[in-house]
PDB file of C-alpha atoms and ligand atoms in Angstrom:
ATOM      1  CA  UNK P   1       0.000   0.000   0.000  1.00 56.00           C
ATOM      2  CA  UNK P   2       1.226   3.497  -0.839  1.00 62.00           C
ATOM      3  CA  UNK P   3       2.566   5.656   1.999  1.00 71.00           C
ATOM      4  CA  UNK P   4       1.166   8.837   0.476  1.00 82.00           C
ATOM      5  CA  UNK P   5      -2.368  10.059   0.864  1.00 89.00           C
ATOM      6  CA  UNK P   6      -4.455   8.961  -2.081  1.00 91.00           C
ATOM      7  CA  UNK P   7      -5.152  11.972  -4.339  1.00 89.00           C
ATOM      8  CA  UNK P   8      -8.362  10.196  -5.366  1.00 92.00           C
ATOM      9  CA  UNK P   9      -9.716  10.379  -1.853  1.00 88.00           C
ATOM     10  CA  UNK P  10     -11.796  13.490  -2.587  1.00 87.00           C
ATOM     11  CA  UNK P  11     -13.631  11.407  -5.189  1.00 90.00           C
ATOM     12  CA  UNK P  12     -14.630   8.699  -2.706  1.00 92.00           C
ATOM     13  CA  UNK P  13     -18.297   8.398  -1.772  1.00 94.00           C
ATOM     14  CA  UNK P  14     -19.655  11.208   0.389  1.00 95.00           C
ATOM     15  CA  UNK P  15     -22.414  11.205   2.998  1.00 95.00           C
ATOM     16  CA  UNK P  16     -25.771  11.498   1.222  1.00 94.00           C
ATOM     17  CA  UNK P  17     -28.097  11.325   4.226  1.00 96.00           C
ATOM     18  CA  UNK P  18     -27.800  12.355   7.871  1.00 97.00           C
ATOM     19  CA  UNK P  19     -29.675  10.063  10.233  1.00 98.00           C
ATOM     20  CA  UNK P  20     -30.985  10.785  13.686  1.00 97.00           C
ATOM     21  CA  UNK P  21     -31.401   7.403  15.405  1.00 96.00           C
ATOM     22  CA  UNK P  22     -34.743   6.735  17.107  1.00 94.00           C
ATOM     23  CA  UNK P  23     -32.733   5.819  20.234  1.00 94.00           C
ATOM     24  CA  UNK P  24     -30.542   8.948  20.023  1.00 94.00           C
ATOM     25  CA  UNK P  25     -27.716   6.627  21.012  1.00 95.00           C
ATOM     26  CA  UNK P  26     -29.319   5.197  24.138  1.00 93.00           C
ATOM     27  CA  UNK P  27     -28.822   1.466  24.772  1.00 93.00           C
ATOM     28  CA  UNK P  28     -25.688   1.363  22.614  1.00 96.00           C
ATOM     29  CA  UNK P  29     -22.866  -0.103  24.713  1.00 95.00           C
ATOM     30  CA  UNK P  30     -19.768   2.026  25.286  1.00 96.00           C
ATOM     31  CA  UNK P  31     -17.541   2.006  22.201  1.00 97.00           C
ATOM     32  CA  UNK P  32     -20.117   0.603  19.775  1.00 98.00           C
ATOM     33  CA  UNK P  33     -21.202   4.014  18.469  1.00 98.00           C
ATOM     34  CA  UNK P  34     -19.387   7.296  18.010  1.00 98.00           C
ATOM     35  CA  UNK P  35     -22.163   9.852  18.331  1.00 97.00           C
ATOM     36  CA  UNK P  36     -21.521  13.269  16.736  1.00 97.00           C
ATOM     37  CA  UNK P  37     -22.352  16.346  18.833  1.00 96.00           C
ATOM     38  CA  UNK P  38     -25.413  17.146  16.697  1.00 97.00           C
ATOM     39  CA  UNK P  39     -26.565  13.493  16.991  1.00 97.00           C
ATOM     40  CA  UNK P  40     -26.851  13.134  13.209  1.00 97.00           C
ATOM     41  CA  UNK P  41     -24.965  10.194  11.739  1.00 98.00           C
ATOM     42  CA  UNK P  42     -23.517  10.634   8.240  1.00 98.00           C
ATOM     43  CA  UNK P  43     -24.725   7.829   5.944  1.00 98.00           C
ATOM     44  CA  UNK P  44     -22.717   6.902   2.834  1.00 97.00           C
ATOM     45  CA  UNK P  45     -24.177   5.245  -0.259  1.00 96.00           C
ATOM     46  CA  UNK P  46     -23.355   1.555  -0.686  1.00 95.00           C
ATOM     47  CA  UNK P  47     -20.239   0.608  -2.627  1.00 95.00           C
ATOM     48  CA  UNK P  48     -20.354  -2.133  -5.247  1.00 92.00           C
ATOM     49  CA  UNK P  49     -18.856  -4.475  -2.638  1.00 91.00           C
ATOM     50  CA  UNK P  50     -21.591  -3.575  -0.124  1.00 90.00           C
ATOM     51  CA  UNK P  51     -24.224  -4.404  -2.717  1.00 88.00           C
ATOM     52  CA  UNK P  52     -22.686  -7.776  -3.481  1.00 85.00           C
ATOM     53  CA  UNK P  53     -22.424  -8.500   0.256  1.00 83.00           C
ATOM     54  CA  UNK P  54     -26.036  -7.588   0.845  1.00 81.00           C
ATOM     55  CA  UNK P  55     -27.318  -9.461  -2.189  1.00 79.00           C
ATOM     56  CA  UNK P  56     -25.826 -12.748  -0.992  1.00 74.00           C
ATOM     57  CA  UNK P  57     -28.690 -15.252  -0.841  1.00 69.00           C
ATOM     58  CA  UNK P  58     -30.274 -15.368   2.600  1.00 66.00           C
ATOM     59  CA  UNK P  59     -28.575 -12.076   3.506  1.00 51.00           C
ATOM     60  CA  UNK P  60     -31.515 -11.128   5.685  1.00 54.00           C
ATOM     61  CA  UNK P  61     -30.810 -14.214   7.734  1.00 59.00           C
ATOM     62  CA  UNK P  62     -27.109 -13.688   7.390  1.00 74.00           C
ATOM     63  CA  UNK P  63     -26.631 -11.096  10.095  1.00 85.00           C
ATOM     64  CA  UNK P  64     -22.948 -10.740   9.308  1.00 87.00           C
ATOM     65  CA  UNK P  65     -23.701  -9.370   5.812  1.00 87.00           C
ATOM     66  CA  UNK P  66     -26.096  -6.787   7.236  1.00 89.00           C
ATOM     67  CA  UNK P  67     -23.587  -5.826   9.932  1.00 93.00           C
ATOM     68  CA  UNK P  68     -20.799  -5.404   7.346  1.00 92.00           C
ATOM     69  CA  UNK P  69     -22.935  -3.148   5.151  1.00 93.00           C
ATOM     70  CA  UNK P  70     -24.077  -1.018   8.104  1.00 95.00           C
ATOM     71  CA  UNK P  71     -20.520  -0.533   9.350  1.00 97.00           C
ATOM     72  CA  UNK P  72     -19.317   0.306   5.838  1.00 96.00           C
ATOM     73  CA  UNK P  73     -22.052   2.894   5.150  1.00 97.00           C
ATOM     74  CA  UNK P  74     -22.306   4.403   8.631  1.00 98.00           C
ATOM     75  CA  UNK P  75     -18.685   4.645   9.801  1.00 97.00           C
ATOM     76  CA  UNK P  76     -19.728   6.107  13.183  1.00 98.00           C
ATOM     77  CA  UNK P  77     -21.206   2.698  13.969  1.00 98.00           C
ATOM     78  CA  UNK P  78     -18.350   0.538  15.244  1.00 98.00           C
ATOM     79  CA  UNK P  79     -20.345  -2.526  16.267  1.00 98.00           C
ATOM     80  CA  UNK P  80     -23.675  -2.958  14.513  1.00 97.00           C
ATOM     81  CA  UNK P  81     -24.272  -6.277  16.342  1.00 96.00           C
ATOM     82  CA  UNK P  82     -24.807  -4.212  19.503  1.00 97.00           C
ATOM     83  CA  UNK P  83     -27.367  -1.917  17.848  1.00 96.00           C
ATOM     84  CA  UNK P  84     -30.726  -1.862  19.605  1.00 93.00           C
ATOM     85  CA  UNK P  85     -33.130  -3.634  17.248  1.00 86.00           C
ATOM     86  CA  UNK P  86     -35.255  -0.495  17.270  1.00 83.00           C
ATOM     87  CA  UNK P  87     -32.522   1.413  15.417  1.00 95.00           C
ATOM     88  CA  UNK P  88     -31.708  -1.199  12.771  1.00 93.00           C
ATOM     89  CA  UNK P  89     -34.769  -0.558  10.569  1.00 91.00           C
ATOM     90  CA  UNK P  90     -33.976   3.175  10.532  1.00 95.00           C
ATOM     91  CA  UNK P  91     -30.336   2.543   9.646  1.00 96.00           C
ATOM     92  CA  UNK P  92     -31.263   0.250   6.746  1.00 93.00           C
ATOM     93  CA  UNK P  93     -33.819   2.740   5.393  1.00 94.00           C
ATOM     94  CA  UNK P  94     -31.202   5.518   5.594  1.00 96.00           C
ATOM     95  CA  UNK P  95     -28.668   3.373   3.689  1.00 95.00           C
ATOM     96  CA  UNK P  96     -31.278   2.619   1.067  1.00 94.00           C
ATOM     97  CA  UNK P  97     -32.070   6.362   0.762  1.00 95.00           C
ATOM     98  CA  UNK P  98     -28.380   7.304   0.565  1.00 96.00           C
ATOM     99  CA  UNK P  99     -27.834   4.729  -2.192  1.00 94.00           C
ATOM    100  CA  UNK P 100     -30.951   5.011  -4.363  1.00 93.00           C
ATOM    101  CA  UNK P 101     -32.897   8.086  -3.225  1.00 94.00           C
ATOM    102  CA  UNK P 102     -35.984   8.397  -1.074  1.00 94.00           C
ATOM    103  CA  UNK P 103     -38.478   6.816  -3.461  1.00 92.00           C
ATOM    104  CA  UNK P 104     -39.027   3.079  -3.403  1.00 90.00           C
ATOM    105  CA  UNK P 105     -41.051   1.234  -6.018  1.00 88.00           C
ATOM    106  CA  UNK P 106     -43.477  -1.260  -4.615  1.00 87.00           C
ATOM    107  CA  UNK P 107     -45.867  -3.701  -6.261  1.00 89.00           C
ATOM    108  CA  UNK P 108     -49.216  -3.707  -4.573  1.00 92.00           C
ATOM    109  CA  UNK P 109     -52.526  -5.471  -5.156  1.00 94.00           C
ATOM    110  CA  UNK P 110     -55.728  -3.569  -4.428  1.00 96.00           C
ATOM    111  CA  UNK P 111     -57.940  -5.543  -2.012  1.00 96.00           C
ATOM    112  CA  UNK P 112     -61.086  -4.055  -3.598  1.00 96.00           C
ATOM    113  CA  UNK P 113     -60.518  -4.701  -7.322  1.00 97.00           C
ATOM    114  CA  UNK P 114     -57.392  -6.936  -7.328  1.00 95.00           C
ATOM    115  CA  UNK P 115     -55.600  -4.543  -9.678  1.00 96.00           C
ATOM    116  CA  UNK P 116     -51.824  -4.942  -9.300  1.00 95.00           C
ATOM    117  CA  UNK P 117     -49.741  -1.846  -9.917  1.00 94.00           C
ATOM    118  CA  UNK P 118     -46.420  -0.303  -9.089  1.00 92.00           C
ATOM    119  CA  UNK P 119     -46.435   2.538  -6.588  1.00 92.00           C
ATOM    120  CA  UNK P 120     -43.653   4.814  -5.391  1.00 91.00           C
ATOM    121  CA  UNK P 121     -43.508   5.194  -1.640  1.00 90.00           C
ATOM    122  CA  UNK P 122     -41.588   7.945   0.142  1.00 92.00           C
ATOM    123  CA  UNK P 123     -39.027   6.380   2.468  1.00 93.00           C
ATOM    124  CA  UNK P 124     -38.718   9.653   4.418  1.00 94.00           C
ATOM    125  CA  UNK P 125     -42.269   9.101   5.658  1.00 92.00           C
ATOM    126  CA  UNK P 126     -41.484   5.470   6.526  1.00 92.00           C
ATOM    127  CA  UNK P 127     -38.400   6.665   8.422  1.00 93.00           C
ATOM    128  CA  UNK P 128     -40.388   9.304  10.331  1.00 92.00           C
ATOM    129  CA  UNK P 129     -42.818   6.609  11.459  1.00 90.00           C
ATOM    130  CA  UNK P 130     -40.087   4.627  13.228  1.00 91.00           C
ATOM    131  CA  UNK P 131     -39.956   5.596  16.892  1.00 90.00           C
ATOM    132  CA  UNK P 132     -38.090   4.477  19.952  1.00 90.00           C
ATOM    133  CA  UNK P 133     -40.520   2.833  22.373  1.00 91.00           C
ATOM    134  CA  UNK P 134     -40.550   4.142  25.950  1.00 91.00           C
ATOM    135  CA  UNK P 135     -38.231   1.804  27.831  1.00 91.00           C
ATOM    136  CA  UNK P 136     -37.838   4.168  30.781  1.00 89.00           C
ATOM    137  CA  UNK P 137     -41.134   3.423  32.516  1.00 92.00           C
ATOM    138  CA  UNK P 138     -40.954   0.016  34.209  1.00 94.00           C
ATOM    139  CA  UNK P 139     -43.879  -2.385  34.555  1.00 95.00           C
ATOM    140  CA  UNK P 140     -45.103  -2.380  38.162  1.00 95.00           C
ATOM    141  CA  UNK P 141     -46.731  -5.582  39.291  1.00 92.00           C
ATOM    142  CA  UNK P 142     -47.213  -6.211  43.009  1.00 92.00           C
ATOM    143  CA  UNK P 143     -43.835  -5.492  44.553  1.00 94.00           C
ATOM    144  CA  UNK P 144     -41.965  -6.297  41.344  1.00 96.00           C
ATOM    145  CA  UNK P 145     -40.610  -3.616  39.065  1.00 97.00           C
ATOM    146  CA  UNK P 146     -39.810  -4.986  35.598  1.00 97.00           C
ATOM    147  CA  UNK P 147     -37.613  -2.807  33.395  1.00 96.00           C
ATOM    148  CA  UNK P 148     -37.632  -3.506  29.668  1.00 95.00           C
ATOM    149  CA  UNK P 149     -35.023  -2.811  27.031  1.00 93.00           C
ATOM    150  CA  UNK P 150     -34.727  -3.295  23.268  1.00 92.00           C
ATOM    151  CA  UNK P 151     -33.105  -6.489  21.988  1.00 91.00           C
ATOM    152  CA  UNK P 152     -29.738  -6.074  20.305  1.00 93.00           C
ATOM    153  CA  UNK P 153     -29.438  -6.925  16.637  1.00 93.00           C
ATOM    154  CA  UNK P 154     -27.285  -9.903  17.673  1.00 93.00           C
ATOM    155  CA  UNK P 155     -29.995 -11.387  19.925  1.00 90.00           C
ATOM    156  CA  UNK P 156     -32.681 -10.645  17.362  1.00 88.00           C
ATOM    157  CA  UNK P 157     -30.734 -12.301  14.553  1.00 88.00           C
ATOM    158  CA  UNK P 158     -29.988 -15.329  16.705  1.00 88.00           C
ATOM    159  CA  UNK P 159     -33.651 -15.852  17.571  1.00 87.00           C
ATOM    160  CA  UNK P 160     -34.737 -15.285  13.941  1.00 84.00           C
ATOM    161  CA  UNK P 161     -32.257 -17.859  12.673  1.00 85.00           C
ATOM    162  CA  UNK P 162     -33.366 -20.519  15.140  1.00 87.00           C
ATOM    163  CA  UNK P 163     -37.042 -19.782  14.500  1.00 85.00           C
ATOM    164  CA  UNK P 164     -36.432 -19.982  10.761  1.00 85.00           C
ATOM    165  CA  UNK P 165     -34.804 -23.415  11.131  1.00 86.00           C
ATOM    166  CA  UNK P 166     -37.803 -24.732  13.053  1.00 87.00           C
ATOM    167  CA  UNK P 167     -40.298 -23.211  10.587  1.00 86.00           C
ATOM    168  CA  UNK P 168     -38.442 -25.054   7.860  1.00 87.00           C
ATOM    169  CA  UNK P 169     -38.927 -28.328   9.728  1.00 85.00           C
ATOM    170  CA  UNK P 170     -42.638 -27.550  10.137  1.00 86.00           C
ATOM    171  CA  UNK P 171     -42.939 -26.913   6.401  1.00 88.00           C
ATOM    172  CA  UNK P 172     -40.860 -29.785   5.048  1.00 88.00           C
ATOM    173  CA  UNK P 173     -41.799 -32.670   7.339  1.00 87.00           C
ATOM    174  CA  UNK P 174     -45.474 -33.144   6.331  1.00 85.00           C
ATOM    175  CA  UNK P 175     -44.521 -33.850   2.676  1.00 86.00           C
ATOM    176  CA  UNK P 176     -41.503 -36.010   3.454  1.00 86.00           C
ATOM    177  CA  UNK P 177     -41.328 -39.804   2.993  1.00 88.00           C
ATOM    178  CA  UNK P 178     -40.844 -40.431   6.701  1.00 88.00           C
ATOM    179  CA  UNK P 179     -43.206 -42.757   8.566  1.00 91.00           C
ATOM    180  CA  UNK P 180     -46.116 -40.911  10.228  1.00 90.00           C
ATOM    181  CA  UNK P 181     -44.825 -41.674  13.678  1.00 91.00           C
ATOM    182  CA  UNK P 182     -41.480 -40.058  12.921  1.00 91.00           C
ATOM    183  CA  UNK P 183     -43.174 -37.039  11.327  1.00 90.00           C
ATOM    184  CA  UNK P 184     -45.278 -36.452  14.416  1.00 91.00           C
ATOM    185  CA  UNK P 185     -42.224 -36.682  16.613  1.00 91.00           C
ATOM    186  CA  UNK P 186     -40.295 -34.138  14.514  1.00 89.00           C
ATOM    187  CA  UNK P 187     -43.237 -31.730  14.388  1.00 89.00           C
ATOM    188  CA  UNK P 188     -43.763 -31.904  18.132  1.00 91.00           C
ATOM    189  CA  UNK P 189     -40.101 -31.228  18.787  1.00 91.00           C
ATOM    190  CA  UNK P 190     -40.119 -28.239  16.400  1.00 88.00           C
ATOM    191  CA  UNK P 191     -43.221 -26.742  18.020  1.00 88.00           C
ATOM    192  CA  UNK P 192     -41.728 -27.206  21.464  1.00 89.00           C
ATOM    193  CA  UNK P 193     -38.474 -25.547  20.365  1.00 89.00           C
ATOM    194  CA  UNK P 194     -40.391 -22.559  18.953  1.00 87.00           C
ATOM    195  CA  UNK P 195     -42.187 -22.106  22.271  1.00 85.00           C
ATOM    196  CA  UNK P 196     -38.878 -22.325  24.131  1.00 85.00           C
ATOM    197  CA  UNK P 197     -37.391 -19.742  21.780  1.00 87.00           C
ATOM    198  CA  UNK P 198     -40.241 -17.348  22.499  1.00 86.00           C
ATOM    199  CA  UNK P 199     -39.525 -17.534  26.221  1.00 87.00           C
ATOM    200  CA  UNK P 200     -35.804 -17.062  25.808  1.00 84.00           C
ATOM    201  CA  UNK P 201     -36.385 -14.139  23.387  1.00 87.00           C
ATOM    202  CA  UNK P 202     -38.496 -12.379  26.010  1.00 92.00           C
ATOM    203  CA  UNK P 203     -35.578 -12.633  28.412  1.00 92.00           C
ATOM    204  CA  UNK P 204     -33.451 -10.424  26.091  1.00 92.00           C
ATOM    205  CA  UNK P 205     -36.141  -7.746  26.293  1.00 94.00           C
ATOM    206  CA  UNK P 206     -35.941  -7.493  30.069  1.00 95.00           C
ATOM    207  CA  UNK P 207     -33.191  -5.301  31.489  1.00 94.00           C
ATOM    208  CA  UNK P 208     -33.867  -6.042  35.152  1.00 96.00           C
ATOM    209  CA  UNK P 209     -36.405  -7.129  37.739  1.00 97.00           C
ATOM    210  CA  UNK P 210     -36.390  -5.276  41.047  1.00 97.00           C
ATOM    211  CA  UNK P 211     -37.786  -6.905  44.170  1.00 97.00           C
ATOM    212  CA  UNK P 212     -38.045  -5.006  47.482  1.00 97.00           C
ATOM    213  CA  UNK P 213     -34.717  -6.645  48.408  1.00 96.00           C
ATOM    214  CA  UNK P 214     -32.624  -6.901  45.271  1.00 97.00           C
ATOM    215  CA  UNK P 215     -32.104  -5.897  41.633  1.00 97.00           C
ATOM    216  CA  UNK P 216     -31.870  -8.932  39.330  1.00 97.00           C
ATOM    217  CA  UNK P 217     -30.079  -8.516  35.990  1.00 96.00           C
ATOM    218  CA  UNK P 218     -28.768 -12.061  35.378  1.00 96.00           C
ATOM    219  CA  UNK P 219     -30.476 -13.237  32.136  1.00 92.00           C
ATOM    220  CA  UNK P 220     -30.521 -16.858  33.367  1.00 93.00           C
ATOM    221  CA  UNK P 221     -32.362 -15.863  36.552  1.00 95.00           C
ATOM    222  CA  UNK P 222     -34.786 -13.791  34.500  1.00 95.00           C
ATOM    223  CA  UNK P 223     -35.425 -16.677  32.105  1.00 93.00           C
ATOM    224  CA  UNK P 224     -36.058 -19.054  35.003  1.00 94.00           C
ATOM    225  CA  UNK P 225     -38.502 -16.515  36.437  1.00 95.00           C
ATOM    226  CA  UNK P 226     -40.356 -16.339  33.071  1.00 94.00           C
ATOM    227  CA  UNK P 227     -40.653 -20.122  33.006  1.00 91.00           C
ATOM    228  CA  UNK P 228     -42.022 -20.297  36.512  1.00 94.00           C
ATOM    229  CA  UNK P 229     -44.192 -17.244  36.945  1.00 94.00           C
ATOM    230  CA  UNK P 230     -47.976 -17.546  36.608  1.00 94.00           C
ATOM    231  CA  UNK P 231     -49.581 -17.310  33.211  1.00 93.00           C
ATOM    232  CA  UNK P 232     -51.226 -13.942  33.901  1.00 94.00           C
ATOM    233  CA  UNK P 233     -47.974 -12.104  34.604  1.00 94.00           C
ATOM    234  CA  UNK P 234     -46.203 -13.906  31.761  1.00 94.00           C
ATOM    235  CA  UNK P 235     -48.871 -12.790  29.251  1.00 94.00           C
ATOM    236  CA  UNK P 236     -48.767  -9.235  30.617  1.00 95.00           C
ATOM    237  CA  UNK P 237     -44.984  -9.037  30.124  1.00 95.00           C
ATOM    238  CA  UNK P 238     -45.130 -10.686  26.704  1.00 94.00           C
ATOM    239  CA  UNK P 239     -47.872  -8.374  25.395  1.00 94.00           C
ATOM    240  CA  UNK P 240     -46.083  -5.282  26.656  1.00 94.00           C
ATOM    241  CA  UNK P 241     -42.881  -6.355  24.892  1.00 93.00           C
ATOM    242  CA  UNK P 242     -44.778  -7.002  21.637  1.00 91.00           C
ATOM    243  CA  UNK P 243     -46.512  -3.618  21.937  1.00 92.00           C
ATOM    244  CA  UNK P 244     -43.177  -1.825  22.452  1.00 90.00           C
ATOM    245  CA  UNK P 245     -41.552  -3.652  19.577  1.00 87.00           C
ATOM    246  CA  UNK P 246     -44.329  -2.705  17.142  1.00 88.00           C
ATOM    247  CA  UNK P 247     -43.520   0.991  17.721  1.00 87.00           C
ATOM    248  CA  UNK P 248     -40.097   0.503  16.141  1.00 84.00           C
ATOM    249  CA  UNK P 249     -41.430  -1.517  13.205  1.00 87.00           C
ATOM    250  CA  UNK P 250     -42.532  -0.265   9.787  1.00 88.00           C
ATOM    251  CA  UNK P 251     -45.986   1.267   9.709  1.00 89.00           C
ATOM    252  CA  UNK P 252     -48.147   0.443   6.688  1.00 90.00           C
ATOM    253  CA  UNK P 253     -48.302   3.120   3.994  1.00 90.00           C
ATOM    254  CA  UNK P 254     -51.521   4.436   2.472  1.00 92.00           C
ATOM    255  CA  UNK P 255     -52.075   3.591  -1.168  1.00 93.00           C
ATOM    256  CA  UNK P 256     -54.823   4.866  -3.450  1.00 95.00           C
ATOM    257  CA  UNK P 257     -55.620   2.317  -6.166  1.00 96.00           C
ATOM    258  CA  UNK P 258     -55.055   3.796  -9.642  1.00 96.00           C
ATOM    259  CA  UNK P 259     -57.808   1.613 -11.084  1.00 96.00           C
ATOM    260  CA  UNK P 260     -60.688   2.145  -8.620  1.00 97.00           C
ATOM    261  CA  UNK P 261     -59.502   4.911  -6.226  1.00 96.00           C
ATOM    262  CA  UNK P 262     -59.923   2.622  -3.231  1.00 97.00           C
ATOM    263  CA  UNK P 263     -57.603   3.628  -0.370  1.00 96.00           C
ATOM    264  CA  UNK P 264     -55.925   0.901   1.634  1.00 96.00           C
ATOM    265  CA  UNK P 265     -52.913   0.150   3.817  1.00 94.00           C
ATOM    266  CA  UNK P 266     -49.913  -1.631   2.382  1.00 92.00           C
ATOM    267  CA  UNK P 267     -47.306  -3.179   4.651  1.00 89.00           C
ATOM    268  CA  UNK P 268     -43.708  -2.240   3.985  1.00 87.00           C
ATOM    269  CA  UNK P 269     -40.841  -4.698   4.221  1.00 82.00           C
ATOM    270  CA  UNK P 270     -37.171  -4.332   3.477  1.00 79.00           C
ATOM    271  CA  UNK P 271     -36.608  -7.695   1.871  1.00 71.00           C
ATOM    272  CA  UNK P 272     -33.935  -8.017  -0.768  1.00 63.00           C
ATOM    273  CA  UNK P 273     -36.187  -7.401  -3.750  1.00 65.00           C
ATOM    274  CA  UNK P 274     -37.417  -4.082  -2.379  1.00 68.00           C
ATOM    275  CA  UNK P 275     -34.114  -2.996  -0.839  1.00 74.00           C
ATOM    276  CA  UNK P 276     -32.370  -2.559  -4.176  1.00 74.00           C
ATOM    277  CA  UNK P 277     -33.268  -0.103  -6.866  1.00 67.00           C
ATOM    278  CA  UNK P 278     -34.940  -2.171  -9.612  1.00 56.00           C
ATOM    279  CA  UNK P 279     -33.819   0.293 -12.274  1.00 48.00           C
ATOM    280  CA  UNK P 280     -30.108  -0.061 -11.463  1.00 45.00           C
TER     281      UNK P 280
HETATM  282 ZN1   ZN T   1     -58.655  -1.010  -6.802  1.00 73.94          ZN
END
């Protein structure tokens, strides 16, 4: 490598978007994020290498590819694995905007007349709809005080991967050539594993449980508590976590059908086909 500064450096990609994280940097562990004074992170467009990385089949389940692209396009982010899940959707939208602009083409079918058309949605509106849930107010129940927190991208990815594996078992087993007895056994095991995963995922959403005597933060103790508490409290905690999580997820966009003028809500996803500019 040359010792001299590269005279081409001024022609390297430049920030195209400045992103304010829904979390404003809260819940990021020390050293994982370098937050500028104005709290706006510069976002660079993807390089050709980023695109290839992201386009790798199963990239959405391949957390490492997503992490590499985030760290390449948002250099202030040093460890994207530690990102609170609530920020990841915003970061990906910002990278998409920096790379291809704020309009995203989307195929949508009208529920009234079944007409399928292509619509342009404004990603700035989608980005504005992503909020950080309130994790400051704990759940009070009897003399317990349960403090929630967002899952990290690492925990989220881990749970998604394991859930995906089990879903695959549930889908493939019924049509397989295995004897019925074996099929039933495999299906039961997969269902049981999915339930177990749900419980252990909830554990990553709990920061601490305070009793009148002590503050518990050990995830193993918290998981054991979730397994052994009564159903009523378990459901209360689970529903609150789901409610919080939905605040940081994509809100549906309003679409007016070009054929019949019917207005309806269309869900937005950032799967691989929609992430990349079709025209490129
Ligand atoms: Zn219609």
